[in-house]
Amino acid sequence: MTLLNGVYPFYLLQRKASMFDVSTIIVIVVFLTFACSFLLIIPGIRGRVRLYWTLRVLFSLIMGVVIVTVQFTGDWETGWVRANTSYKSFSPALVSADIGLGIGLVGVNISLRGNPVKQVNETINYNEHFPWSFNADYDQSYSQGLERGLPRPILYVAEKFTTRSPCSMQRQYRISSHYASATLWVAFCTWLISNMLFSMPVLVYGGYMLLVTGAFMIFSLLSFSTVGNSTMCLIQFGAATLHTGYGGSFWITLVIGKDSKLHQRTAPCLWVCQSPSAFTPVMEVSEFGDCSPPEPQPGPWQNRSWQRWGQGWQLGEHHPHRKSGGGSFSP
């Protein structure tokens, strides 16, 4: 059969290595749309309050996009190794390649990149995803990889995470990932509540909910890091061993979770500095910058007197030129 532009007709095209996850791109585009919409209305905010709203909304959007995006990323734990390994099963041919492993909350990404890419008359550049979310079957994905004839290094690493493997790595990572994902969704709910409270004149409670959001983000990291306490099987390619460590999603979640405490403290202070009159229903800001409770105002009962008339009560107004007598008022 002849080639047609370098492709064999009636055969599936060779799959290319994916660079970005579609879900991640969708989440980033949605939050970028919100950010651009807010930037369009910034000129309509008058006075010094513009700085407060700009910083608060941008930081809130950054926190929201991090909480949602890290749910679909595959670099919570990553590792790379360069080794000389067999490319196909039952073949003595060896290739020099970089093998990468990325573990996320929804599955495992296994990469294989040749060094150089062109070897044994093939292009060695693979990135396969094996999901283990609630609606996915990891063993079925592994079986489909066997049927498609994936390279041996990818199948070797993927086999370590199957349920039939004696390493039990899938059970350890899957349970910790599910708890971390559930905790992050709770953090997303508290993030929504904090935005609603910040939109109302209750900034203190909005700051508290923002602090709770950061706490749940830290709890998700603790849930995922419990995997390190268990014994792991070694992933070896000859004399080389694939070791993993915490990746970018883990560290960015840690940074945003810790920065939420700083934002919780600075947001009310920045609002007082930009618009002190906004806090007048709760506190008064003196000319020296300190906050003191407002002085009590006289109530309506302090300028009125209650007089009894017959079996009931009658309300009378104090007036310097009036006198009460006999239950009636006369000038």
Coordinates of C-alpha atoms in Angstrom, one line a residue, residues 15 23 34 40 50 71 97 105 116 133 163 168 201 204 210 218 226 250 252 256 286 290 293 295:
R15 CA -1.5 10.0 18.2
S23 CA -10.5 20.8 31.0
F34 CA -14.4 37.2 34.2
L40 CA -13.7 46.8 31.5
R50 CA -10.9 51.6 42.7
Q71 CA -8.4 19.4 40.1
A97 CA 14.6 7.9 26.1
L105 CA -6.0 14.0 41.4
P116 CA 16.8 11.9 20.0
S133 CA -11.7 9.2 38.8
T163 CA -5.4 -3.1 41.0
S168 CA -1.0 -1.3 45.7
P201 CA -20.7 45.5 54.2
V204 CA -14.8 40.9 58.6
L210 CA -11.4 33.5 53.0
I218 CA -4.0 23.2 53.2
T226 CA -0.2 11.1 53.3
F250 CA 1.1 21.1 44.9
I252 CA 1.0 26.7 43.9
I256 CA -2.3 30.5 47.5
S286 CA -10.8 59.4 64.0
D290 CA -7.6 54.8 65.4
P293 CA -17.1 52.7 68.7
E295 CA -21.1 57.5 70.7

